Short mmCIF file of C-alpha atoms and ligand atoms in Angstrom, two decimals:
data_model
loop_
_atom_site.label_atom_id
_atom_site.label_comp_id
_atom_site.label_asym_id
_atom_site.label_seq_id
_atom_site.Cartn_x
_atom_site.Cartn_y
_atom_site.Cartn_z
CA MET A 1 0.12 -0.02 -0.19
CA THR A 2 1.48 3.49 -1.14
CA PRO A 3 1.17 5.90 1.99
CA GLU A 4 -1.09 8.76 1.43
CA ALA A 5 1.50 11.26 1.02
CA ASP A 6 3.50 9.73 -1.30
CA ILE A 7 0.17 8.83 -3.89
CA PRO A 8 0.95 12.23 -6.09
CA SER A 9 4.63 10.79 -6.81
CA ALA A 10 3.65 7.46 -7.35
CA ARG A 11 0.94 8.14 -9.89
CA THR A 12 3.53 10.34 -11.37
CA ALA A 13 5.78 7.34 -11.99
CA PHE A 14 2.78 5.26 -13.10
CA LEU A 15 2.29 7.57 -15.85
CA THR A 16 6.04 7.83 -16.83
CA LYS A 17 5.64 3.94 -17.32
CA LEU A 18 2.46 3.94 -18.96
CA ASP A 19 4.18 6.51 -21.66
CA THR A 20 7.17 4.29 -22.04
CA ALA A 21 5.38 0.93 -22.28
CA ARG A 22 3.13 2.89 -24.93
CA ARG A 23 6.46 3.83 -26.81
CA HIS A 24 7.88 0.48 -26.93
CA HIS A 25 4.26 -1.16 -27.77
CA GLU A 26 4.48 1.17 -30.87
CA THR A 27 7.60 -0.27 -32.47
CA GLN A 28 5.87 -3.71 -31.99
CA PRO A 29 3.78 -5.69 -35.00
CA ALA A 30 0.21 -5.00 -34.35
CA PRO A 31 -1.52 -7.55 -32.23
CA ASP A 32 -3.32 -10.38 -33.97
CA THR A 33 -6.62 -11.11 -32.49
CA ASN A 34 -5.72 -14.91 -31.57
CA PRO A 35 -6.89 -15.48 -27.76
CA HIS A 36 -2.91 -16.17 -26.89
CA THR A 37 -2.10 -12.59 -28.11
CA ILE A 38 -5.27 -11.30 -26.21
CA ARG A 39 -4.05 -13.10 -23.40
CA ASN A 40 -0.94 -11.65 -23.44
CA ALA A 41 -1.72 -7.96 -24.12
CA LEU A 42 -3.87 -8.34 -21.21
CA GLN A 43 -1.22 -9.70 -18.85
CA TRP A 44 0.81 -7.27 -20.08
CA LEU A 45 -1.47 -4.26 -18.86
CA VAL A 46 -1.57 -6.00 -15.80
CA GLY A 47 1.78 -5.78 -15.38
CA LEU A 48 1.92 -1.96 -15.78
CA GLY A 49 -0.08 -2.01 -12.99
CA CYS A 50 -3.05 -0.73 -15.22
CA LEU A 51 -5.85 -2.64 -13.22
CA THR A 52 -4.42 -1.75 -9.96
CA ALA A 53 -3.88 1.76 -10.48
CA PRO A 54 -7.87 2.79 -10.58
CA LEU A 55 -8.47 1.24 -7.10
CA ASP A 56 -9.14 3.55 -4.50
CA THR A 57 -5.79 4.06 -2.35
CA ARG A 58 -7.41 3.14 0.68
CA TYR A 59 -7.27 -0.35 -1.25
CA GLY A 60 -3.92 0.03 -2.58
CA GLY A 61 -4.31 1.65 -5.63
CA LEU A 62 -3.77 5.15 -7.09
CA GLY A 63 -7.17 6.47 -7.13
CA LEU A 64 -6.98 6.65 -11.08
CA GLY A 65 -10.47 6.74 -11.96
CA THR A 66 -12.20 6.26 -8.31
CA GLY A 67 -10.83 9.20 -6.23
CA PRO A 68 -12.19 12.58 -6.77
CA ASP A 69 -8.72 14.35 -6.59
CA ALA A 70 -6.83 12.96 -10.21
CA PRO A 71 -9.35 13.95 -12.69
CA LEU A 72 -6.35 15.15 -15.63
CA GLU A 73 -4.01 12.19 -14.35
CA THR A 74 -6.74 9.81 -14.87
CA LEU A 75 -7.71 11.37 -18.55
CA THR A 76 -3.73 11.18 -19.51
CA THR A 77 -4.09 7.05 -18.26
CA LEU A 78 -7.15 6.29 -20.51
CA ARG A 79 -5.56 8.52 -23.62
CA GLN A 80 -2.18 6.67 -23.61
CA ILE A 81 -4.03 3.42 -23.37
CA GLY A 82 -6.35 3.97 -26.11
CA ARG A 83 -3.15 4.89 -28.01
CA MET A 84 -1.73 1.64 -27.52
CA ASN A 85 -5.18 0.28 -28.66
CA LEU A 86 -8.45 1.09 -28.48
CA SER A 87 -9.92 -2.02 -27.54
CA PHE A 88 -7.23 -2.07 -24.16
CA GLY A 89 -8.62 1.47 -24.02
CA ARG A 90 -12.33 -0.29 -23.75
CA TRP A 91 -11.48 -2.81 -21.45
CA ILE A 92 -9.39 -0.53 -18.69
CA GLU A 93 -12.23 2.29 -19.28
CA GLY A 94 -14.92 -0.65 -18.63
CA HIS A 95 -12.91 -2.07 -15.42
CA ILE A 96 -12.91 1.82 -14.21
CA ASN A 97 -16.64 1.91 -14.37
CA VAL A 98 -16.93 -1.17 -12.39
CA LEU A 99 -14.91 -0.19 -9.60
CA ARG A 100 -16.46 3.18 -9.47
CA LEU A 101 -19.86 2.36 -9.51
CA VAL A 102 -19.08 -0.68 -6.36
CA ALA A 103 -17.56 2.10 -4.88
CA GLN A 104 -20.02 4.05 -5.33
CA TYR A 105 -23.08 2.19 -4.01
CA GLY A 106 -21.61 -0.81 -2.84
CA SER A 107 -20.58 -1.88 0.88
CA PRO A 108 -17.30 -1.63 2.36
CA ALA A 109 -17.20 -5.67 2.40
CA GLN A 110 -18.06 -5.62 -1.43
CA ASN A 111 -14.94 -3.15 -2.03
CA GLN A 112 -13.20 -4.85 0.24
CA SER A 113 -13.50 -8.11 -1.92
CA LEU A 114 -13.28 -6.48 -5.48
CA ALA A 115 -10.20 -5.14 -4.34
CA HIS A 116 -8.75 -8.05 -2.90
CA LEU A 117 -9.62 -9.72 -6.73
CA VAL A 118 -7.97 -6.91 -8.35
CA GLN A 119 -5.00 -7.24 -6.80
CA LYS A 120 -4.95 -10.82 -7.74
CA GLY A 121 -4.75 -9.61 -11.38
CA ALA A 122 -8.55 -9.65 -12.10
CA LEU A 123 -10.11 -7.71 -14.86
CA THR A 124 -13.75 -6.81 -14.15
CA GLY A 125 -16.21 -5.64 -17.01
CA ILE A 126 -19.60 -3.64 -17.38
CA TRP A 127 -21.75 -5.75 -19.29
CA VAL A 128 -25.22 -3.91 -19.55
CA THR A 129 -26.35 -4.29 -23.05
CA ASP A 130 -29.12 -6.42 -22.91
CA SER A 131 -29.66 -8.77 -25.98
CA GLN A 132 -33.17 -9.58 -27.17
CA THR A 133 -33.29 -11.62 -24.16
CA PRO A 134 -33.19 -8.86 -21.63
CA VAL A 135 -31.58 -10.24 -18.16
CA ILE A 136 -34.10 -10.65 -15.40
CA LEU A 137 -33.62 -11.18 -11.50
CA HIS A 138 -35.83 -14.01 -10.13
CA ALA A 139 -36.59 -14.45 -6.61
CA THR A 140 -38.06 -18.09 -5.69
CA GLU A 141 -38.02 -19.81 -2.69
CA THR A 142 -35.02 -21.63 -3.47
CA GLY A 143 -32.99 -18.19 -3.70
CA LEU A 144 -32.07 -15.83 -6.36
CA HIS A 145 -31.46 -16.73 -10.13
CA LEU A 146 -30.97 -14.62 -13.50
CA SER A 147 -32.22 -15.31 -17.06
CA GLY A 148 -31.57 -13.88 -20.36
CA ARG A 149 -28.48 -12.79 -22.15
CA LYS A 150 -25.61 -9.99 -22.37
CA GLY A 151 -25.18 -9.04 -25.82
CA PHE A 152 -22.32 -6.91 -26.52
CA ALA A 153 -19.74 -7.74 -23.62
CA SER A 154 -16.25 -7.18 -24.04
CA ALA A 155 -13.14 -8.97 -23.27
CA ILE A 156 -16.07 -11.97 -22.61
CA HIS A 157 -13.23 -14.56 -22.47
CA PHE A 158 -10.87 -12.98 -19.68
CA VAL A 159 -13.28 -10.78 -17.74
CA SER A 160 -13.49 -12.55 -13.94
CA HIS A 161 -16.43 -10.64 -12.59
CA ALA A 162 -18.79 -8.52 -14.74
CA LEU A 163 -21.10 -6.02 -13.36
CA ILE A 164 -24.39 -6.41 -15.03
CA THR A 165 -27.94 -4.98 -14.75
CA ALA A 166 -31.20 -7.12 -14.30
CA ARG A 167 -34.74 -6.01 -14.33
CA THR A 168 -36.81 -7.22 -11.12
CA ASP A 169 -39.67 -8.11 -13.24
CA SER A 170 -39.89 -10.14 -16.40
CA GLN A 171 -43.69 -8.44 -17.27
CA THR A 172 -42.70 -4.79 -17.39
CA PRO A 173 -40.20 -3.05 -19.66
CA ASP A 174 -39.43 -0.33 -17.05
CA ALA A 175 -39.28 -2.56 -13.79
CA PRO A 176 -36.74 -1.45 -11.42
CA SER A 177 -33.17 -2.44 -12.09
CA LEU A 178 -30.87 -3.73 -10.32
CA MET A 179 -26.90 -4.05 -10.44
CA LEU A 180 -25.20 -7.07 -9.50
CA LEU A 181 -21.34 -8.21 -9.27
CA VAL A 182 -21.03 -11.80 -10.79
CA PRO A 183 -18.31 -14.17 -11.65
CA VAL A 184 -18.24 -15.09 -15.18
CA GLY A 185 -15.95 -17.04 -17.15
CA ASP A 186 -17.79 -20.22 -17.86
CA PRO A 187 -16.76 -20.87 -21.49
CA SER A 188 -20.41 -22.81 -21.70
CA ARG A 189 -22.27 -19.55 -21.45
CA ILE A 190 -20.18 -17.33 -23.94
CA ARG A 191 -22.02 -16.57 -27.27
CA PRO A 192 -21.15 -15.45 -30.86
CA GLY A 193 -22.35 -12.15 -29.76
CA PRO A 194 -24.68 -10.19 -32.48
CA GLY A 195 -21.89 -10.97 -35.03
CA SER A 196 -18.63 -9.97 -36.49
CA LEU A 197 -17.78 -6.27 -35.95
CA SER A 198 -15.94 -4.89 -38.65
CA GLY A 199 -13.46 -2.93 -36.16
CA MET A 200 -12.20 -3.28 -32.43
CA SER A 201 -11.92 -7.03 -32.96
CA LEU A 202 -9.43 -7.05 -30.13
CA SER A 203 -12.01 -6.32 -27.80
CA ASP A 204 -12.96 -9.82 -27.67
CA THR A 205 -16.74 -8.70 -27.67
CA GLY A 206 -19.30 -11.20 -27.58
CA ALA A 207 -22.38 -12.16 -25.59
CA TYR A 208 -22.95 -14.30 -22.53
CA ASP A 209 -25.54 -16.18 -21.49
CA PHE A 210 -26.95 -16.07 -17.68
CA THR A 211 -29.86 -18.16 -17.37
CA ASN A 212 -30.23 -20.22 -14.53
CA LEU A 213 -27.16 -18.77 -12.55
CA PRO A 214 -27.92 -18.99 -8.74
CA VAL A 215 -26.65 -15.88 -7.29
CA PRO A 216 -26.20 -14.84 -3.51
CA PRO A 217 -28.07 -11.50 -2.16
CA GLU A 218 -24.38 -10.13 -1.61
CA ALA A 219 -24.05 -9.96 -5.56
CA ILE A 220 -26.48 -6.84 -5.26
CA ILE A 221 -24.52 -3.66 -5.58
CA GLY A 222 -26.77 -0.62 -3.85
CA THR A 223 -30.82 -0.52 -4.74
CA ALA A 224 -33.09 -0.12 -7.42
CA ASN A 225 -31.65 1.85 -10.50
CA ASP A 226 -28.77 3.21 -9.17
CA TYR A 227 -27.20 2.69 -12.36
CA LEU A 228 -29.32 5.29 -13.93
CA ARG A 229 -28.44 7.62 -11.30
CA GLN A 230 -27.46 10.78 -12.23
CA PRO A 231 -24.62 12.69 -12.86
CA GLU A 232 -22.72 9.56 -12.83
CA PHE A 233 -24.61 7.69 -15.61
CA SER A 234 -23.94 9.98 -18.05
CA ALA A 235 -20.78 11.98 -16.57
CA GLY A 236 -18.98 8.80 -16.99
CA ALA A 237 -19.10 9.10 -20.80
CA TRP A 238 -15.88 11.31 -20.47
CA ARG A 239 -13.63 8.47 -20.24
CA GLY A 240 -14.61 6.49 -23.20
CA SER A 241 -13.78 9.94 -24.82
CA ALA A 242 -10.17 9.68 -23.37
CA VAL A 243 -9.77 6.86 -24.75
CA THR A 244 -11.12 7.83 -28.06
CA LEU A 245 -8.68 10.78 -27.66
CA GLY A 246 -5.94 8.37 -27.61
CA GLY A 247 -7.34 6.86 -30.79
CA MET A 248 -7.29 10.18 -32.67
CA ASP A 249 -3.43 10.23 -31.11
CA ARG A 250 -2.26 7.51 -33.00
CA ILE A 251 -3.74 8.10 -36.18
CA LEU A 252 -2.46 11.82 -36.13
CA ASP A 253 0.95 10.19 -35.65
CA LEU A 254 0.91 7.43 -38.61
CA PHE A 255 -0.99 9.79 -40.68
CA ARG A 256 1.57 12.33 -40.62
CA THR A 257 4.56 9.75 -40.82
CA GLU A 258 3.34 8.27 -43.39
CA LEU A 259 2.88 11.12 -45.54
CA HIS A 260 6.18 12.36 -44.67
CA GLN A 261 7.63 8.77 -45.46
CA ARG A 262 5.95 9.13 -48.81
CA LYS A 263 7.32 12.70 -49.55
CA ARG A 264 3.80 14.19 -49.57
CA ASP A 265 3.77 16.04 -46.37
CA THR A 266 4.96 19.51 -48.22
CA ASN A 267 2.03 19.31 -50.86
CA PRO A 268 -0.07 22.17 -49.68
CA HIS A 269 -3.62 20.42 -49.96
CA GLN A 270 -1.72 17.77 -47.96
CA GLN A 271 -0.52 20.47 -45.31
CA ALA A 272 -3.68 21.92 -45.06
CA ARG A 273 -5.12 18.50 -44.08
CA ILE A 274 -2.55 17.96 -41.02
CA GLY A 275 -3.53 21.49 -39.60
CA HIS A 276 -7.12 20.40 -39.79
CA ALA A 277 -6.18 17.26 -38.36
CA LEU A 278 -4.38 18.75 -35.83
CA ILE A 279 -7.32 21.09 -34.65
CA ALA A 280 -9.85 18.41 -35.09
CA ARG A 281 -7.46 16.44 -32.22
CA GLU A 282 -6.74 19.65 -30.23
CA THR A 283 -10.57 20.45 -29.79
CA ALA A 284 -11.22 17.24 -28.66
CA ALA A 285 -8.63 17.38 -26.21
CA LEU A 286 -10.16 20.52 -24.90
CA TRP A 287 -13.58 18.93 -24.87
CA VAL A 288 -12.22 15.88 -22.84
CA GLN A 289 -10.66 18.00 -20.32
CA ARG A 290 -13.55 20.28 -19.69
CA ALA A 291 -15.68 17.00 -19.41
CA ALA A 292 -13.27 15.63 -16.86
CA LEU A 293 -12.74 18.34 -14.76
CA ILE A 294 -16.14 19.22 -14.58
CA ALA A 295 -17.13 15.59 -13.86
CA GLN A 296 -15.65 15.10 -10.33
CA THR A 297 -17.14 18.60 -8.93
CA ASP A 298 -20.24 19.14 -7.03
CA THR A 299 -21.71 21.58 -9.44
CA THR A 300 -25.65 21.00 -10.47
CA PRO A 301 -25.91 17.35 -11.74
CA GLY A 302 -27.80 19.18 -15.07
CA ASP A 303 -24.94 20.94 -16.05
CA ILE A 304 -22.52 18.39 -15.20
CA THR A 305 -24.67 15.69 -17.38
CA ALA A 306 -25.00 18.43 -20.41
CA LEU A 307 -21.37 19.73 -20.49
CA VAL A 308 -20.28 15.88 -20.56
CA ASN A 309 -23.18 15.09 -23.46
CA LEU A 310 -21.78 17.71 -25.72
CA ALA A 311 -18.19 16.97 -24.75
CA ARG A 312 -19.06 13.14 -26.03
CA ILE A 313 -20.71 14.23 -29.33
CA ALA A 314 -17.96 17.05 -30.22
CA VAL A 315 -15.54 14.44 -29.16
CA GLU A 316 -17.45 11.92 -31.96
CA HIS A 317 -17.20 15.01 -34.63
CA THR A 318 -13.71 15.80 -34.43
CA ALA A 319 -12.98 11.80 -34.78
CA LEU A 320 -15.28 11.48 -37.85
CA ASP A 321 -13.36 14.64 -39.54
CA LEU A 322 -10.49 13.38 -38.45
CA ILE A 323 -11.24 10.06 -40.61
CA THR A 324 -12.43 11.82 -43.30
CA LEU A 325 -9.38 13.65 -43.47
CA VAL A 326 -6.64 10.62 -43.51
CA GLN A 327 -9.09 8.69 -45.77
CA ARG A 328 -8.84 11.61 -48.18
CA GLY A 329 -4.99 12.11 -47.37
CA LEU A 330 -3.50 8.51 -48.01
CA GLY A 331 -6.04 7.32 -50.48
CA LEU A 332 -5.95 3.32 -50.91
CA SER A 333 -3.40 2.89 -48.39
CA ALA A 334 -5.69 3.95 -45.33
CA PHE A 335 -7.88 0.84 -46.52
CA LEU A 336 -4.97 -1.70 -46.75
CA ARG A 337 -5.34 -4.28 -44.36
CA THR A 338 -1.58 -4.70 -43.85
CA ASN A 339 -1.36 -0.90 -42.97
CA PRO A 340 -1.70 -0.34 -39.19
CA ILE A 341 -3.53 3.00 -39.84
CA GLU A 342 -6.19 1.09 -41.11
CA THR A 343 -7.10 -1.01 -38.41
CA THR A 344 -7.01 2.08 -36.50
CA LEU A 345 -9.66 3.80 -38.62
CA GLN A 346 -11.68 0.94 -38.26
CA ASP A 347 -11.55 0.70 -34.26
CA LEU A 348 -11.97 4.13 -34.40
CA ALA A 349 -15.06 4.37 -36.28
CA THR A 350 -16.65 0.84 -34.68
CA TYR A 351 -15.73 2.46 -31.26
CA LEU A 352 -17.66 5.85 -31.67
CA ARG A 353 -20.80 4.01 -31.94
CA GLN A 354 -21.82 4.66 -28.12
CA PRO A 355 -25.46 4.48 -27.17
CA ALA A 356 -28.36 7.10 -28.25
CA PRO A 357 -26.25 10.02 -30.01
CA ASP A 358 -29.29 11.86 -31.07
CA GLU A 359 -30.62 11.94 -27.33
CA THR A 360 -27.33 12.78 -26.08
CA LEU A 361 -27.42 16.29 -27.99
CA THR A 362 -30.75 17.11 -27.70
CA GLU A 363 -31.01 16.53 -23.95
CA ALA A 364 -27.90 18.65 -23.53
CA ALA A 365 -29.66 21.20 -26.13
CA ALA A 366 -32.39 21.36 -23.99
CA TRP A 367 -30.61 21.92 -20.64
CA PHE A 368 -28.59 24.48 -22.29
CA THR A 369 -31.34 26.57 -24.19
CA LEU A 370 -32.16 28.80 -21.60
CA ARG A 371 -28.86 28.85 -19.35
CA ASP A 372 -24.93 28.64 -20.44
CA PRO A 373 -22.88 26.42 -20.18
CA PRO A 374 -20.75 26.62 -16.59
CA ALA A 375 -17.65 29.16 -16.88
CA PRO A 376 -14.36 26.90 -17.12
CA THR A 377 -13.21 29.04 -13.84
CA ALA A 378 -16.11 27.90 -12.18
CA TYR A 379 -14.81 24.43 -11.90
CA THR A 380 -10.59 24.12 -11.29
CA ARG A 381 -8.71 21.24 -10.12
CA PRO A 382 -8.98 20.79 -6.02
C1 FAD B 1 -16.25 -2.99 -29.33
C2 FAD B 1 -17.68 -2.91 -28.53
C3 FAD B 1 -17.47 -3.39 -26.84
C4 FAD B 1 -18.79 -3.41 -26.33
N1 FAD B 1 -18.36 -3.67 -25.08
C5 FAD B 1 -19.72 -3.61 -24.32
C6 FAD B 1 -19.49 -3.88 -23.00
O1 FAD B 1 -18.60 -4.46 -22.56
N2 FAD B 1 -20.72 -3.61 -22.27
C7 FAD B 1 -21.77 -3.27 -22.99
O2 FAD B 1 -22.85 -2.86 -22.18
N3 FAD B 1 -21.84 -2.53 -23.55
C8 FAD B 1 -20.53 -2.78 -24.72
N4 FAD B 1 -20.92 -2.43 -25.97
C9 FAD B 1 -22.18 -1.31 -26.56
C10 FAD B 1 -21.88 -0.50 -26.23
O3 FAD B 1 -22.29 -0.12 -24.93
C11 FAD B 1 -23.41 0.50 -27.30
O4 FAD B 1 -24.49 -0.07 -26.62
C12 FAD B 1 -23.25 0.25 -28.60
O5 FAD B 1 -22.15 0.37 -28.97
C13 FAD B 1 -24.32 1.09 -28.95
O6 FAD B 1 -24.45 1.02 -30.50
P1 FAD B 1 -25.43 1.72 -31.11
O7 FAD B 1 -24.91 2.35 -32.56
O8 FAD B 1 -26.25 0.09 -31.70
O9 FAD B 1 -26.30 2.85 -30.47
P2 FAD B 1 -27.92 3.34 -30.72
O10 FAD B 1 -28.27 3.91 -29.26
O11 FAD B 1 -28.87 1.87 -30.99
O12 FAD B 1 -27.75 4.60 -31.81
C14 FAD B 1 -27.80 3.98 -33.11
C15 FAD B 1 -28.47 5.03 -33.76
O13 FAD B 1 -30.41 4.91 -33.35
C16 FAD B 1 -30.82 6.43 -32.53
N5 FAD B 1 -31.72 5.71 -31.90
C17 FAD B 1 -31.20 5.34 -30.56
N6 FAD B 1 -32.75 5.20 -29.85
C18 FAD B 1 -33.53 5.22 -30.64
C19 FAD B 1 -34.63 4.89 -30.66
N7 FAD B 1 -35.09 4.64 -29.88
N8 FAD B 1 -35.50 5.55 -31.55
C20 FAD B 1 -35.10 5.89 -33.15
N9 FAD B 1 -33.44 6.24 -33.03
C21 FAD B 1 -32.82 6.00 -32.25
C22 FAD B 1 -29.00 6.65 -31.79
O14 FAD B 1 -29.41 8.02 -31.68
C23 FAD B 1 -28.62 6.54 -33.12
O15 FAD B 1 -28.34 7.63 -33.99
C24 FAD B 1 -19.77 -2.60 -27.06
C25 FAD B 1 -19.85 -1.87 -28.03
C26 FAD B 1 -18.62 -2.10 -28.98
C27 FAD B 1 -18.76 -1.63 -30.30
#
């Protein structure tokens, strides 16, 4: 356990190690989707401390993602990991989400036992997206058990415990929903998922069947509908945007390098594209920073939710602009499967598909129609 006074320097040391590892990773051949490769990648992230760094400092972590005092360090962590690989970013972003929700709504005993698992190397996943058969929690004379499937579940073969949502009544679509932290990893319950994605293939996303899985009452985290409580429910989206930003960093690097290697970087049209690509990345970075900072304040929850929602859409737009610029700038080369930028572009385009973007924008617009977003000076670093 790092003494409290040494936490800031331990965080700095962790970020330095991560930066070095990311630079090394970029010199290596792109990982394939072989399960062995994925397991090695995960072990590498475990070795770097990416799974324990988000734990609360009381449980031997660095509080990167769970503590209120390190939003920018958390941003850098997720950005670096997303820059290595967007699928790694998806895993760690989900893991942080689980640790946060358990910290916020779970009991001390639940937090303690989760921290113990993570210290032993466990990756957790947040699997909330239902398939056509939603997950239901049934209470019978013999105890609690689940039915149904989660349809999009990242790191399906590697997550040890998943935080899932389950409706408490199969007949009513808007019945109260509960969060449960349940052991997963039974290969016989893994299903192919909705289909093969054109990007994020390393994320190991599939479906998981919970039918007839008994669950003890201690698996329930918090109370009914805690998962949807604002601002946590929407504000957490900034962490996905931080991962996206890392993907944009990687694409921008590969784009400029390839133009330079092909001696096309001095052409004024390509220079204009480089300029616009830099503007897109920096715009995304400013929005993510604004969202990360406001998300850890106790300002009006509606302001937090709406501002993070705007940030999510702004980052999506800038990333889509970047994809267009790079595909136009590199031409067919950006579509060659042997070119690392092709995989990263596909991954980014896929990762950008987050839930309900229309509603995200219109709800933020409605909130800020008769009031301005808070000025950046209204929330600063603690
Ligand atoms: C690689 C990858 C890994 C993932 N891992 C996980 C995971 O581990 N756990 C997990 O829970 N989920 C996971 N997901 C799922 C993810 O969280 C989102 O649920 C999913 O990406 C939503 O995508 P969508 O574009 O289909 O969203 P939608 O919300 O279906 O949006 C598609 C379009 O429809 C519009 N729309 C939405 N609702 C309506 C409506 N009612 N009427 C009309 N239009 C509507 C939207 O605005 C948008 O324009 C993963 C997804 C990916 C791609």
